[in-house]
Coordinates of C-alpha atoms in Angstrom, one line a residue:
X1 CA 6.7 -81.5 -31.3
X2 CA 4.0 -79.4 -29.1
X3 CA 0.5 -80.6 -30.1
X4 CA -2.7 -78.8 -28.4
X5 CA -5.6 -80.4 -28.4
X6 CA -8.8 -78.7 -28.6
X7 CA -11.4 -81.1 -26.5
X8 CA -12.4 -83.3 -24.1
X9 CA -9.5 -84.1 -21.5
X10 CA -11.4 -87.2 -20.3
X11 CA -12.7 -88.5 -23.6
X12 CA -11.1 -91.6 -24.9
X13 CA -9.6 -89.9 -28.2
X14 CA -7.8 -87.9 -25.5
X15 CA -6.3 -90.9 -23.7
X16 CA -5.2 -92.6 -27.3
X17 CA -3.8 -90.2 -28.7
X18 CA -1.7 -89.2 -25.2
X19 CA -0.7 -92.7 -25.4
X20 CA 0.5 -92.6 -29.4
X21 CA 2.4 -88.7 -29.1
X22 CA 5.3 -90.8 -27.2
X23 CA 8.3 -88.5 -27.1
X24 CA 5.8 -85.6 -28.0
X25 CA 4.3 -82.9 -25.7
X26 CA 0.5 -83.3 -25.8
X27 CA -1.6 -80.6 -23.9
X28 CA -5.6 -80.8 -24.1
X29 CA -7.5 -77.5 -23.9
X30 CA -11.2 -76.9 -23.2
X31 CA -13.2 -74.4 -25.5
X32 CA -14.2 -72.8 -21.9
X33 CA -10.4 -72.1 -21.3
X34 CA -10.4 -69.8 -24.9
X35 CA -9.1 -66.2 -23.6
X36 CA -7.9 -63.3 -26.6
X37 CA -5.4 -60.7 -25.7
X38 CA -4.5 -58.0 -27.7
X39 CA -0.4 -57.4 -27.3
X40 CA 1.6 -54.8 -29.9
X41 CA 2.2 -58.1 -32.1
X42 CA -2.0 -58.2 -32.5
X43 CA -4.7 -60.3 -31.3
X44 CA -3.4 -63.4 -29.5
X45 CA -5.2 -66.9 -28.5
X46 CA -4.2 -68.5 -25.6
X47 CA -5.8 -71.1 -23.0
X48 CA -6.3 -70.1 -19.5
X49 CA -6.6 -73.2 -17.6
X50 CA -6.9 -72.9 -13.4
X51 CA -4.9 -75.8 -13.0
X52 CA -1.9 -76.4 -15.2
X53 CA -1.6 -72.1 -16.1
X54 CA -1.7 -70.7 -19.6
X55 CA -0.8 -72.3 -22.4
X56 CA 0.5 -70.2 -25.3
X57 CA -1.7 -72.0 -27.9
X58 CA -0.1 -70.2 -31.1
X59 CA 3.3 -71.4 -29.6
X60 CA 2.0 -75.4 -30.7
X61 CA 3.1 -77.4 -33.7
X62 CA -0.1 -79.0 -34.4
X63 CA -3.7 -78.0 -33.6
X64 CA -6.2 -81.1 -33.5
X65 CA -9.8 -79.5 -33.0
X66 CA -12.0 -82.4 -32.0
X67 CA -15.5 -81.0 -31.1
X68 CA -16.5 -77.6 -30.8
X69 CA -19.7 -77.7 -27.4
X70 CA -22.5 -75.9 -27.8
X71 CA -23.3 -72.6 -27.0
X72 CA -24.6 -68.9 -27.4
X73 CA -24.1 -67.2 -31.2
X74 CA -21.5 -65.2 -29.5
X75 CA -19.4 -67.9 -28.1
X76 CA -19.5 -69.7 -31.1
X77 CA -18.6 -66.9 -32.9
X78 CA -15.5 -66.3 -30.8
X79 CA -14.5 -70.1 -30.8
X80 CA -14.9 -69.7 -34.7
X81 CA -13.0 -66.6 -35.0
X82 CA -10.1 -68.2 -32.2
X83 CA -10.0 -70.9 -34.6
X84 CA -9.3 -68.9 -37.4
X85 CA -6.5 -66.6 -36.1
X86 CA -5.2 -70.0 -35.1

């Protein structure tokens, strides 16, 4: 099972739940790494992360959203609407 997780990667809910999705594949994704493209499916959410490359976040199993950071009306209007395409 592929389960994203929307949140901190150094917060201890990250660690625990790494450590209880044994046998699963866990990946944790910033609100920061949030990009939308628009392909001839539609619109489509994915992560851009610098260090580990994109992950195709509508390709995951399970979506655990943990906290949502602050921020300007317009990124929290985004992170809402990612959130509901997801």
């Amino acid at each position: 099972m592929r389960i994203a997780l929307l949140g901190s990667t150094e917060s201890w809910y990250f660690h625990d739940l790494r450590r209880a999705a044994t046998g699963h594949e866990l990946t944790a994704v910033t609100f920061r790494d949030l990009a939308s493209t628009i392909a001839a499916g539609g619109v489509q959410i994915d992560s851009v992360q610098a260090n580990s490359g994109p992950v195709a976040l509508h390709t995951a199993d399970v979506l655990l959203v943990r906290t949502m950071p602050p921020g300007s009306l317009e990124q929290v209007v985004f992170r809402m609407d990612a959130l509901g395409r997801l």
